[in-house]
Coordinates of N, CA and C in Angstrom, one line a residue:
X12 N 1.7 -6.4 -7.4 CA 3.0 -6.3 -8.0 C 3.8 -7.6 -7.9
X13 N 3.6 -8.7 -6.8 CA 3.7 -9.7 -6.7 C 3.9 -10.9 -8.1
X14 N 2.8 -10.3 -8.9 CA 2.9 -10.7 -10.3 C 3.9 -10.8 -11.0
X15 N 5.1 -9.7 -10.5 CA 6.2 -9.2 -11.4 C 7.4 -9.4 -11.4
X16 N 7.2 -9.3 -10.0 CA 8.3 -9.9 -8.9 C 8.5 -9.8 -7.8
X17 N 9.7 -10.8 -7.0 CA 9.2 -11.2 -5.5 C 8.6 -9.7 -4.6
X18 N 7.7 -9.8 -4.1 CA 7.5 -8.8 -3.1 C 7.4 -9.5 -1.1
X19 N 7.7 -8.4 -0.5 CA 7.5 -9.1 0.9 C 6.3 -9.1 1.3
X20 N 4.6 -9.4 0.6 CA 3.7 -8.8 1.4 C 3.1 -8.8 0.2
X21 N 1.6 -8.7 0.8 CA 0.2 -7.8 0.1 C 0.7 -6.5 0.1
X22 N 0.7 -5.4 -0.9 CA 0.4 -4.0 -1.0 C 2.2 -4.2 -0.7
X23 N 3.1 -5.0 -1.1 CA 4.7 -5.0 -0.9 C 4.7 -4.0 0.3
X24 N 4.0 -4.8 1.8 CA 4.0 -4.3 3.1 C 4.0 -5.6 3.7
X25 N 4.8 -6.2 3.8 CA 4.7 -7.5 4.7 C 5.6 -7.1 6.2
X26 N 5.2 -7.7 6.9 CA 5.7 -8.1 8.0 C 6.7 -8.6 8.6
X27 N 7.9 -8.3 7.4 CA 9.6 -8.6 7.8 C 9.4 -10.8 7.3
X28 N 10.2 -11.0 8.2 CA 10.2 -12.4 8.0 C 9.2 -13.0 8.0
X29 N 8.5 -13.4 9.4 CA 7.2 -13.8 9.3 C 6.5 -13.6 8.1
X30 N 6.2 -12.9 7.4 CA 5.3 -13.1 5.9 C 6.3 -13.7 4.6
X31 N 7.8 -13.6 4.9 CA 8.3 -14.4 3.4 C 8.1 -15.3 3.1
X32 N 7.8 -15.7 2.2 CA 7.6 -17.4 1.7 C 9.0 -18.1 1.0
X33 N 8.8 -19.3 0.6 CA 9.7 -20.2 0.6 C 10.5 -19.9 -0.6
X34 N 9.8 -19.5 -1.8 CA 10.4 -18.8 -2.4 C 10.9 -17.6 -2.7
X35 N 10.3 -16.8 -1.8 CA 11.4 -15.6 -1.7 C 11.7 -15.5 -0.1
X36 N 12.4 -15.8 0.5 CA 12.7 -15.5 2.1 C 12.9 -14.5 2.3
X37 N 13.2 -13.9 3.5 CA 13.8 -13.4 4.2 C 15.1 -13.0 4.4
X38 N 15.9 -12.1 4.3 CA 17.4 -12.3 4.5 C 17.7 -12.6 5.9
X39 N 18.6 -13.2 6.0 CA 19.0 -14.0 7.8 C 19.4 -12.7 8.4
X40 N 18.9 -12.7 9.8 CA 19.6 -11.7 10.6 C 20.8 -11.2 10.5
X41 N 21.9 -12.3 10.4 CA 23.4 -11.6 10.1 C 23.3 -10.9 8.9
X42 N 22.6 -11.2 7.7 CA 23.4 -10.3 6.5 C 22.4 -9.2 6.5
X43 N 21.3 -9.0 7.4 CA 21.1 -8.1 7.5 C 21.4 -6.8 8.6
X44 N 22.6 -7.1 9.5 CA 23.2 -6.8 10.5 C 24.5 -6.1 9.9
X45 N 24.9 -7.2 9.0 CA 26.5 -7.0 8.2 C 26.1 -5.7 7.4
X46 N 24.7 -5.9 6.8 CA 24.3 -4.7 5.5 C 24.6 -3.6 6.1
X47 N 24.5 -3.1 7.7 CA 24.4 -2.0 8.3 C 23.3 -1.1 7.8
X48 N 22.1 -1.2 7.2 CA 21.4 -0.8 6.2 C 20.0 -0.4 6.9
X49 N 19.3 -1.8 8.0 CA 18.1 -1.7 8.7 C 17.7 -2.1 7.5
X50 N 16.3 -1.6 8.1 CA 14.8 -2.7 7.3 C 14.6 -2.2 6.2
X51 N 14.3 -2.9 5.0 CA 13.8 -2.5 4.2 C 12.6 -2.0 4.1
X52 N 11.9 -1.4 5.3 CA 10.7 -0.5 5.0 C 11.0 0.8 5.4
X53 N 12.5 0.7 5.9 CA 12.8 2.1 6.6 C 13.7 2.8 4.8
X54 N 13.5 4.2 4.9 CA 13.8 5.1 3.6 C 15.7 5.4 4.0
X55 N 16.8 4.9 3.1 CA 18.0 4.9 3.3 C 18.5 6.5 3.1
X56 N 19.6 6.9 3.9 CA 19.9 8.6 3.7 C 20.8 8.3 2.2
X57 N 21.2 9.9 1.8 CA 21.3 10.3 0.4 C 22.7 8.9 0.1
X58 N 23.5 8.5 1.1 CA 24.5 8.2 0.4 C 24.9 6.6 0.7
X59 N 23.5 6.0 1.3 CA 23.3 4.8 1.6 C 22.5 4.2 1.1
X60 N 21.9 5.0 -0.2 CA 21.1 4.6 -1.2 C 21.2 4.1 -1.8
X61 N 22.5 3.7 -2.3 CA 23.3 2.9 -4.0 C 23.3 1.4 -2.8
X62 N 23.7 1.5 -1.8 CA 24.1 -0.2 -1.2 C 23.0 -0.7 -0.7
X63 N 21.8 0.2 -0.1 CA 20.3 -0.2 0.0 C 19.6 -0.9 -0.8
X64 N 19.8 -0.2 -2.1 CA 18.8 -0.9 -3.2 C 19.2 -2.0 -3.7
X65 N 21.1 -2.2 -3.3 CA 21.5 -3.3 -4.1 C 21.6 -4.8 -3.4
X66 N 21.4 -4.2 -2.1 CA 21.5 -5.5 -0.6 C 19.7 -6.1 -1.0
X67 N 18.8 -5.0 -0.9 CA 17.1 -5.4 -0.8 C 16.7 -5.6 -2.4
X68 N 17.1 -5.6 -3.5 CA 17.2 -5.9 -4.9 C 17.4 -7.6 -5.2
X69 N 18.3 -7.5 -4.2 CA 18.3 -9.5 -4.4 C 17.6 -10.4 -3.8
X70 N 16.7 -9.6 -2.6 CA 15.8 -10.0 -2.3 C 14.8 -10.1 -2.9
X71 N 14.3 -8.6 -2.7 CA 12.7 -8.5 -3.6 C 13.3 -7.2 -4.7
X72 N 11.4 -7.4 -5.4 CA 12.1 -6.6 -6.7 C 10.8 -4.8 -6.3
X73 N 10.1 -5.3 -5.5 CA 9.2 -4.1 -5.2 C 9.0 -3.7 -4.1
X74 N 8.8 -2.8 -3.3 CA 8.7 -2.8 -1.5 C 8.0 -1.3 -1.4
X75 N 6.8 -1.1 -0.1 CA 6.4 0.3 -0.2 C 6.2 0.5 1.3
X76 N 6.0 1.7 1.4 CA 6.1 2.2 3.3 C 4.6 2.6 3.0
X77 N 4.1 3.2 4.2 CA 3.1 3.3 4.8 C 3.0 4.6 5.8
X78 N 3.0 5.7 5.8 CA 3.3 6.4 7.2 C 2.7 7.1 7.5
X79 N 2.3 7.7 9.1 CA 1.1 8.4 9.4 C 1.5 9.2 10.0
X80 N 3.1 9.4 9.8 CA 3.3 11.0 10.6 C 4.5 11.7 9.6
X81 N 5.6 12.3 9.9 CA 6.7 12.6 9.7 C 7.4 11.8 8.6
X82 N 7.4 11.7 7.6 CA 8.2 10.7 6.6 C 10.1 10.4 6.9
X83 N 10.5 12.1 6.6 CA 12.1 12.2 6.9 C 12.2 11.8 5.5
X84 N 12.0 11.8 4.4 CA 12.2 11.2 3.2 C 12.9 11.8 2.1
X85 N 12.8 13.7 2.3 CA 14.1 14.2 1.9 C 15.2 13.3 1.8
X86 N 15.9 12.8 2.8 CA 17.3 12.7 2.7 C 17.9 11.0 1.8
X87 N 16.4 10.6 1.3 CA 17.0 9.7 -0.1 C 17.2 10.2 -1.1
X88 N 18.1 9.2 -1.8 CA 18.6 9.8 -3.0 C 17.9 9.3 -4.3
X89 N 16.7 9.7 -4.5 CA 15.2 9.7 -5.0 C 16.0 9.7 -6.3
X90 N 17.3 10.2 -7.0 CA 17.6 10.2 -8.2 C 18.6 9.2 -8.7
X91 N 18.4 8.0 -7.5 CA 19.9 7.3 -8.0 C 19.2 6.5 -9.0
X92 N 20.0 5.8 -10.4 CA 20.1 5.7 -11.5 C 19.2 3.6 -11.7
X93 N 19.9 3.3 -10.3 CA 19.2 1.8 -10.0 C 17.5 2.0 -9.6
X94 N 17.0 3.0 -8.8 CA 16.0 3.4 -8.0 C 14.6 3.7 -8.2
X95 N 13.4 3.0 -8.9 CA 12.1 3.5 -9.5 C 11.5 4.1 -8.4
X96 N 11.0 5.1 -7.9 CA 10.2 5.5 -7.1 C 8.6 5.9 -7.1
X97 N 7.4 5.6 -6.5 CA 6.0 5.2 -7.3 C 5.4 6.3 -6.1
X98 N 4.5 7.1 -6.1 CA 4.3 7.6 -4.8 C 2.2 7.5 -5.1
X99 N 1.4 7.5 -4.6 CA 0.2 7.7 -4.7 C -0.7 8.5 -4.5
X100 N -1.2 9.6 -5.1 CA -1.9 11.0 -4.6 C -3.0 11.0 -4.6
X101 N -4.1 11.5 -3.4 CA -5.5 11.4 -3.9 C -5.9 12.7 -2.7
X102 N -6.8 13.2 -3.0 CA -7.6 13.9 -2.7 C -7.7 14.4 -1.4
X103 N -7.1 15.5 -0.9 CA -7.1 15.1 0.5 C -8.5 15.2 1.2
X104 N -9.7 15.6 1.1 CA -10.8 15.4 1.4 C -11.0 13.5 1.4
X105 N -10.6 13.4 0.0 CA -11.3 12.0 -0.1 C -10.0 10.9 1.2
X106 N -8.9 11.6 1.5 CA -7.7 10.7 2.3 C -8.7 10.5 3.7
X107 N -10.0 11.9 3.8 CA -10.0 12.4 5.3 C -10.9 11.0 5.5
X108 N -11.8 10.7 4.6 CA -12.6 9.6 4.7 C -12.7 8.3 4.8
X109 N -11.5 8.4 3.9 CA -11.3 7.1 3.6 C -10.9 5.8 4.7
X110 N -10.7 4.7 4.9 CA -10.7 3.7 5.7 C -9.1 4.0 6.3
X111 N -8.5 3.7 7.3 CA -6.8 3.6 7.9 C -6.9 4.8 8.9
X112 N -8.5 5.7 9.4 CA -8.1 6.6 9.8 C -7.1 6.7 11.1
X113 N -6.2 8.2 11.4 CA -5.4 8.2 12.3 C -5.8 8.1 13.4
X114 N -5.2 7.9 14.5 CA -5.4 8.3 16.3 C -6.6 7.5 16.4
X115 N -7.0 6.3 16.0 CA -7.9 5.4 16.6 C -9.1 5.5 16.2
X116 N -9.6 6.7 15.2 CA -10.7 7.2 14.7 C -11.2 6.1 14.2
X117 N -10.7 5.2 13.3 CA -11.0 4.1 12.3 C -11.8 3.5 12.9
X118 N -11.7 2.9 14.5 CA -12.3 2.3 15.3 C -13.8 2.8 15.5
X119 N -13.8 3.9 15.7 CA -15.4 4.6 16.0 C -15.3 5.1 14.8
X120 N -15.3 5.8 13.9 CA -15.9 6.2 12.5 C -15.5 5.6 11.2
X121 N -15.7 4.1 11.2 CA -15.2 3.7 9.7 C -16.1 4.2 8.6
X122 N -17.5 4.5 8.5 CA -18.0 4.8 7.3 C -17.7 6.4 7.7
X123 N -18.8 6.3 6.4 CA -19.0 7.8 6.2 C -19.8 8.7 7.0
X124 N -19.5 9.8 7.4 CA -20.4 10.8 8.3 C -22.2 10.2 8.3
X125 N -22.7 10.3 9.1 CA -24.1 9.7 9.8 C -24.1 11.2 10.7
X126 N -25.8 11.0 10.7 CA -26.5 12.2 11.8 C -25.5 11.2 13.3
X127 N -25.8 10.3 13.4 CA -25.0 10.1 15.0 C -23.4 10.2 14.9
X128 N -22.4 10.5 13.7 CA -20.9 10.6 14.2 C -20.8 11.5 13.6
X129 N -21.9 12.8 13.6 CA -21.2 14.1 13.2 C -20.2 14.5 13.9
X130 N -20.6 13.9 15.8 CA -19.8 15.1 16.6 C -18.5 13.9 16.7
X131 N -18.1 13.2 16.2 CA -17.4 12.0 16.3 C -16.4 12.7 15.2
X132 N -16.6 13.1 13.8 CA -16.6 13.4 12.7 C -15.8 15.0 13.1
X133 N -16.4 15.4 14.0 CA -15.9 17.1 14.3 C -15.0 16.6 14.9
X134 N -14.6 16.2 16.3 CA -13.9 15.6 17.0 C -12.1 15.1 16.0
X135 N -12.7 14.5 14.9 CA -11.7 13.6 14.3 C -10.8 15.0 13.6
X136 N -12.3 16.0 12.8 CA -11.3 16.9 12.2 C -10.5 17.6 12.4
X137 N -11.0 18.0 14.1 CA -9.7 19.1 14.9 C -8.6 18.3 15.5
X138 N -8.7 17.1 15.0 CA -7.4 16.3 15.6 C -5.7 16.7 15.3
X139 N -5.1 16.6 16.0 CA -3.3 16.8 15.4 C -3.4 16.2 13.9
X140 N -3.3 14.8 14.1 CA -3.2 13.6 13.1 C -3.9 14.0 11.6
X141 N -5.1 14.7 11.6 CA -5.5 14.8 10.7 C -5.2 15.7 9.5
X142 N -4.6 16.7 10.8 CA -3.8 18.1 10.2 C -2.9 18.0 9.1
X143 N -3.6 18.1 7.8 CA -2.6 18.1 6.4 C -2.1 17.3 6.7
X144 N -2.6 15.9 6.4 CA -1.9 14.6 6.6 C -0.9 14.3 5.9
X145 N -1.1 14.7 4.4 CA -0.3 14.2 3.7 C 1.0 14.8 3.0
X146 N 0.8 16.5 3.7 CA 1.9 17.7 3.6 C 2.8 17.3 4.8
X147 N 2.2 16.7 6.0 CA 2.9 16.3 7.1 C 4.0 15.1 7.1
X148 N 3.8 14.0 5.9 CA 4.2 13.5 5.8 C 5.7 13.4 4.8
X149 N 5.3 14.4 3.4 CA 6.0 14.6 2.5 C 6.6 16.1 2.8
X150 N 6.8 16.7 4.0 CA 7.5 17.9 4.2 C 9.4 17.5 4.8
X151 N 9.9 18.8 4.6 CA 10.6 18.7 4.8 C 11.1 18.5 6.9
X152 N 10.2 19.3 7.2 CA 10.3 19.5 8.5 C 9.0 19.0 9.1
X153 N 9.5 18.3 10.7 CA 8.6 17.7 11.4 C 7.3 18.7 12.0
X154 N 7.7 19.5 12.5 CA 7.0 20.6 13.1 C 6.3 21.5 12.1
X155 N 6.6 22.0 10.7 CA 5.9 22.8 9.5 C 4.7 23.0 9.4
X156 N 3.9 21.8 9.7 CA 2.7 21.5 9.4 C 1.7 22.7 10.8
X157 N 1.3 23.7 10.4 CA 0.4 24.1 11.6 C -0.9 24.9 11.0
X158 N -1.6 23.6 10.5 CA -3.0 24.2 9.7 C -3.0 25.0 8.9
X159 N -4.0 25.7 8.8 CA -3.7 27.3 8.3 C -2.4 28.2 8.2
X160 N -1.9 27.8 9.5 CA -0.9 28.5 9.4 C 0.6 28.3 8.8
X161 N 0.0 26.9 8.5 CA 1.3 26.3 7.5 C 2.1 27.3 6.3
X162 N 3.8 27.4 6.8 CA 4.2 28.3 5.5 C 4.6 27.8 4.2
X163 N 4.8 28.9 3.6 CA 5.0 28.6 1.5 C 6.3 27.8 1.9
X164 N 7.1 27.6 2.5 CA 7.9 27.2 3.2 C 8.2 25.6 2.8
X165 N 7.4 25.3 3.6 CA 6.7 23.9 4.3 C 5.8 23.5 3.0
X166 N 5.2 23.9 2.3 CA 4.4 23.2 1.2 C 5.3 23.3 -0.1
X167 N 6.0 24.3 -0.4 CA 7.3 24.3 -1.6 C 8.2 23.0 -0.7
X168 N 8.8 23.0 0.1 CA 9.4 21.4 0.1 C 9.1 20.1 0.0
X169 N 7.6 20.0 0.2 CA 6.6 18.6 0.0 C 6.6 19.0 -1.7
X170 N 6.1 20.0 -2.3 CA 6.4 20.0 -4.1 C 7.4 19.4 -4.8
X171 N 8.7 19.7 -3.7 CA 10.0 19.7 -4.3 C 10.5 18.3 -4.4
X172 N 9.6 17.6 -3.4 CA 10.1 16.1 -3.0 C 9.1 15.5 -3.9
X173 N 8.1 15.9 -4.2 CA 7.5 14.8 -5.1 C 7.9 15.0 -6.5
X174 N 8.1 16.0 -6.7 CA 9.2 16.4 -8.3 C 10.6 15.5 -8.3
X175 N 10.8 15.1 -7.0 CA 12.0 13.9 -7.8 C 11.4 12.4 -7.7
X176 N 10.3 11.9 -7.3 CA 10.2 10.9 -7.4 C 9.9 10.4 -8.7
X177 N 10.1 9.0 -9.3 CA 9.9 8.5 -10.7 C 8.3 8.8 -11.1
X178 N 7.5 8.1 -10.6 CA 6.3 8.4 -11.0 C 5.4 8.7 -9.7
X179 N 3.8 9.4 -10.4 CA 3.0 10.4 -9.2 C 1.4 9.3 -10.0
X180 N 1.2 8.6 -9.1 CA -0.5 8.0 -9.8 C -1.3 8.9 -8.5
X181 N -2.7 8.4 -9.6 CA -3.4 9.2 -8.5 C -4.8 8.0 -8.5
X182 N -4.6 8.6 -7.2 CA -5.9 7.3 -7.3 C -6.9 7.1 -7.5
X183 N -7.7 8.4 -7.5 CA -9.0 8.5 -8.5 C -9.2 7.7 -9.9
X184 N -7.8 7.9 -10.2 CA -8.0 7.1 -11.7 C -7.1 5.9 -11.4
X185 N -6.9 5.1 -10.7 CA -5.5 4.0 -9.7 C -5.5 3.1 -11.1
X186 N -6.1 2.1 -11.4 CA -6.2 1.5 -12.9 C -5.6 2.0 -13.8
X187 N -6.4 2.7 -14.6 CA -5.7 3.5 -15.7 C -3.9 4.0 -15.2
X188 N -3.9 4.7 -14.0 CA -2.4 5.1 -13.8 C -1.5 3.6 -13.3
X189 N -2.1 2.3 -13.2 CA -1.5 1.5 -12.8 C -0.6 1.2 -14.4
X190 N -2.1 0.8 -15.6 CA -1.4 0.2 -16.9 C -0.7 1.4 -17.8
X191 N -0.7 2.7 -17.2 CA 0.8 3.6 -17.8 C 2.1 3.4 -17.7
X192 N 1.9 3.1 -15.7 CA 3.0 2.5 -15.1 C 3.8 1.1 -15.8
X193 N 3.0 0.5 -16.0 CA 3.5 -0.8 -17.1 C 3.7 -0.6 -17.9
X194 N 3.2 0.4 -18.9 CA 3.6 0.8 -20.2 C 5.2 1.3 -20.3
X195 N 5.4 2.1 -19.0 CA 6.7 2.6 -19.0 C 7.7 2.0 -18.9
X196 N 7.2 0.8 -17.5 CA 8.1 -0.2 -17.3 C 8.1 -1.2 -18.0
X197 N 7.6 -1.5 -19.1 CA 7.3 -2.6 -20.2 C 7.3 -3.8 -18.6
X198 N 6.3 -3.9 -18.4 CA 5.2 -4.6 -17.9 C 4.1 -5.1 -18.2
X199 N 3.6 -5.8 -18.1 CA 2.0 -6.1 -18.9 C 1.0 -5.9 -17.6
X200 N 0.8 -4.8 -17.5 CA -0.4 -4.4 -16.6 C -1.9 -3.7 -17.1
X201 N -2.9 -4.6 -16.7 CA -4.6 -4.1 -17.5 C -5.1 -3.8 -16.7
X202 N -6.2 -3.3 -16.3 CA -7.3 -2.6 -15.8 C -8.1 -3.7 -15.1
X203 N -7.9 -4.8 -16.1 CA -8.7 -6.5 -15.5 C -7.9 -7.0 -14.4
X204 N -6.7 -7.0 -15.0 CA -5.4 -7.9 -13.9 C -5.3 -7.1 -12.3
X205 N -5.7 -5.3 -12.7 CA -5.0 -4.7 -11.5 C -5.8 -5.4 -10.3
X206 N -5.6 -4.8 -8.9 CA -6.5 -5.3 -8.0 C -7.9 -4.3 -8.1
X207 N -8.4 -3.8 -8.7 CA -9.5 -2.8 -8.8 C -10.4 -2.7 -7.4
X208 N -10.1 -3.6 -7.7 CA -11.8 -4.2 -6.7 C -11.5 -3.9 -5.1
X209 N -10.2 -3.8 -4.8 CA -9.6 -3.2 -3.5 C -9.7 -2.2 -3.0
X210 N -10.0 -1.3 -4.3 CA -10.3 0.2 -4.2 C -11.4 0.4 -4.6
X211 N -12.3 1.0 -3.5 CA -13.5 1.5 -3.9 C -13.7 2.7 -4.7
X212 N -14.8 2.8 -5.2 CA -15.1 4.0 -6.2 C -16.6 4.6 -5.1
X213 N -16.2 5.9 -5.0 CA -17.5 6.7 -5.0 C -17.9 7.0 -5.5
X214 N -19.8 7.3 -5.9 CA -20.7 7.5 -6.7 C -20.8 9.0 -6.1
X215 N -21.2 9.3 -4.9 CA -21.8 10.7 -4.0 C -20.4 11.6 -4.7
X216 N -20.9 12.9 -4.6 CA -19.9 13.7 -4.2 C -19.3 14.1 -3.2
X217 N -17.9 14.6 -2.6 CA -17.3 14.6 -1.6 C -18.4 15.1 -0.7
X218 N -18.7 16.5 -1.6 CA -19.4 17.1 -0.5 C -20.8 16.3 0.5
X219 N -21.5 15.7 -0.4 CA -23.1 14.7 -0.4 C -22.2 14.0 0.9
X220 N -20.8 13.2 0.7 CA -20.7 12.1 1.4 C -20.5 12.9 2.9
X221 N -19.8 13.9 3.1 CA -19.6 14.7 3.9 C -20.9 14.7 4.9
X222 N -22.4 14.8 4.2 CA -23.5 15.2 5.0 C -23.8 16.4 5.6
X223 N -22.8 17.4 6.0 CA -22.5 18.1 6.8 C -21.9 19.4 5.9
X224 N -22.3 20.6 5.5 CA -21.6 21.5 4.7 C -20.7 22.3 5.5
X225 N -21.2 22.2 6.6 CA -20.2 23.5 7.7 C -18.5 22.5 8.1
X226 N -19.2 20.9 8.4 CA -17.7 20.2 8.8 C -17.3 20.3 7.4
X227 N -17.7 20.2 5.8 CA -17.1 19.9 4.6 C -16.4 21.6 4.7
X228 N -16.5 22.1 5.0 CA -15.9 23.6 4.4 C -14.9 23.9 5.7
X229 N -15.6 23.4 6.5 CA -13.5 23.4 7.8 C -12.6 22.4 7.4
X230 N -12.9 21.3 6.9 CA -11.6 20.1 6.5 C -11.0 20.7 5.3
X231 N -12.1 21.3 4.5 CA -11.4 21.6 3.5 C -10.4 23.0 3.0
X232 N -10.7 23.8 4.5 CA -10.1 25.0 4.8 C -8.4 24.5 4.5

């Protein structure tokens, strides 16, 4: 997005100061003190929203979070009139696999299931962290999340929150949903330009990559 305008970062996740460059800086400690605001990677509450976007606006023009627990993200005001919101949805099978895993897993299991990290692989799936990672993140409540036993509750307010954000891509199809996004935004974004090549494509099916049909049918429980 860098392309578009200023961002703090690869994947508009940079590093606060240390990564701004000379043409787009950093705002100086004081006026980010004076803003009373915090960082612009942290999500502003419902009525600190309108001075948020307009303090981090003259900065950069794009910015995105990253999070592996608890979001708290109800309480923006996802509908204010200045505010595009982009969120990215994929597969929660294919999230289980994929590279960034939680609680350290990344470390010992970066590929995919192997006869030697089945029990590595079991281990990772009974973990807290893995537990409906992505309902855990976009719920209303910190505690909600309890596997199976998660209520209509707790999953109707992760629906409710993604029904106000501007746009929902998914990443199976990340390209194609990149150059809609630019269609909307009268952007010039292609399929060639996006980063493609960042995101891998699988050929296997979940389940093939899985190896294992008894762990593929408990993650997917």
């Amino acid at each position: 997005m860098s392309k578009f305008g200023p961002t703090h970062g690869f994947a508009c996740m940079g590093k606060g100061k240390n990564n701004a460059t000379v043409e787009h800086p950093w705002p100086s400690e004081e006026a980010i003190q004076s803003s009373h605001l915090g960082s612009v990677g942290k999500t502003p509450s419902y009525n600190e929203t309108g001075a948020w976007v307009k303090f981090w606006r003259s900065y950069f023009h794009f910015t995105s979070s990253e999070y592996t627990g608890f979001g708290d993200l109800h309480r923006t005001n996802w509908e204010y009139e200045n505010l595009v919101s982009m969120i990215v949805m994929r597969d929660p099978l294919e999230r289980f696999l994929a590279g960034g895993k939680c609680g350290g897993f990344q470390a010992r299991i970066g590929n995919d299931p192997t006869e030697d990290t089945q029990d590595t692989y079991w281990e990772y799936a009974n973990s807290d962290c893995a537990d409906n990672y992505a309902l855990r993140v976009l719920a209303n409540e910190s505690d909600c999340v309890q596997g199976e036993d998660a209520s209509v509750a707790c999953l109707e307010s992760a629906k409710k929150l993604l029904s106000r954000f501007t746009f929902i891509l998914d990443q199976t199809c990340l390209s194609d949903s990149m150059v809609a996004l630019g269609y909307a935004l009268n952007l010039t974004i292609t399929t060639s330009s996006f980063e493609g090549r960042l995101h891998k494509q699988h050929t296997p099916s979940l389940r093939d990559r899985f190896g294992n049909d008894t762990l593929y049918e408990h993650v997917k429980r």
